[in-house]
Amino acid sequence: MTRRLSTLFAAFIWTALIACKAAALDVIVISDLNGSYGSVKYAPRVDTAIERIIEIDPDLVISTGDMVAGQRIPNLSDKQVREMWNAFHEAVSDPLEAAGIPFAVTPGNHDASAYRGFERERKIYAEQWTPRKPDVDFLISDDYPFFYAFEMQGVTFASLD
């Protein structure tokens, strides 16, 4: 009886694994792509990584922050912060969008620090990301891009600033 039970258990596990693979969600997480303070250039490895991500064609790409290189006193000008974001979008956001890959972001301290003195950077962060809201099934998005949650293929994701 033990052998039969063992065979049934193995068949159950095999079936469960096949079912999980069929429902797999491919997610790539990127982080800390920023260069030195105020930089509007990205290392060649960033271009290579984005090209590879597009080849893989995941269901979702998540950035856990530090996309640009802000957060230092004296503060950068609005123009400098916007130039950093333009460079980021050119190197990362725009290619992912062109490939049809949803891109969910969470602010890092260099992107939109919540510390006093970086309110302008937070405002610019919101200006940059509000029109770039990913095409996902949002559960909560009233305070996007700082606090939000969405579901994809039965998996819930949350961004908590």
PDB file of N, CA and C in Angstrom, residues 9 30 54 59 82 84 98 106 128 138:
ATOM      1  N   PHE A   9       1.204  10.070  -4.753  1.00  0.00           N
ATOM      2  CA  PHE A   9       1.752  11.344  -4.282  1.00  0.00           C
ATOM      3  C   PHE A   9       2.664  11.947  -5.348  1.00  0.00           C
ATOM      4  N   ILE A  30      14.549  45.191 -11.417  1.00  0.00           N
ATOM      5  CA  ILE A  30      15.764  45.974 -11.623  1.00  0.00           C
ATOM      6  C   ILE A  30      15.865  47.004 -10.499  1.00  0.00           C
ATOM      7  N   ILE A  54      14.082  42.793 -22.921  1.00  0.00           N
ATOM      8  CA  ILE A  54      13.136  42.817 -24.045  1.00  0.00           C
ATOM      9  C   ILE A  54      13.165  41.484 -24.795  1.00  0.00           C
ATOM     10  N   ASP A  59       6.404  39.169 -18.278  1.00  0.00           N
ATOM     11  CA  ASP A  59       5.060  39.701 -18.084  1.00  0.00           C
ATOM     12  C   ASP A  59       5.096  41.069 -17.411  1.00  0.00           C
ATOM     13  N   ARG A  82      14.761  66.952 -14.207  1.00  0.00           N
ATOM     14  CA  ARG A  82      13.981  66.532 -15.385  1.00  0.00           C
ATOM     15  C   ARG A  82      14.885  65.930 -16.467  1.00  0.00           C
ATOM     16  N   MET A  84      17.589  64.232 -15.886  1.00  0.00           N
ATOM     17  CA  MET A  84      17.905  62.875 -15.440  1.00  0.00           C
ATOM     18  C   MET A  84      16.756  61.934 -15.780  1.00  0.00           C
ATOM     19  N   ALA A  98       7.785  50.459 -25.557  1.00  0.00           N
ATOM     20  CA  ALA A  98       7.722  50.121 -26.985  1.00  0.00           C
ATOM     21  C   ALA A  98       7.598  48.612 -27.189  1.00  0.00           C
ATOM     22  N   THR A 106       8.815  51.858  -7.960  1.00  0.00           N
ATOM     23  CA  THR A 106       8.735  52.286  -6.569  1.00  0.00           C
ATOM     24  C   THR A 106       9.873  53.281  -6.367  1.00  0.00           C
ATOM     25  N   GLN A 128       6.593  62.801 -13.489  1.00  0.00           N
ATOM     26  CA  GLN A 128       7.181  61.895 -14.473  1.00  0.00           C
ATOM     27  C   GLN A 128       6.402  60.598 -14.599  1.00  0.00           C
ATOM     28  N   PHE A 138      -5.191  47.479 -11.507  1.00  0.00           N
ATOM     29  CA  PHE A 138      -4.955  48.124 -10.219  1.00  0.00           C
ATOM     30  C   PHE A 138      -6.037  47.759  -9.211  1.00  0.00           C
TER      31      PHE A 138
END
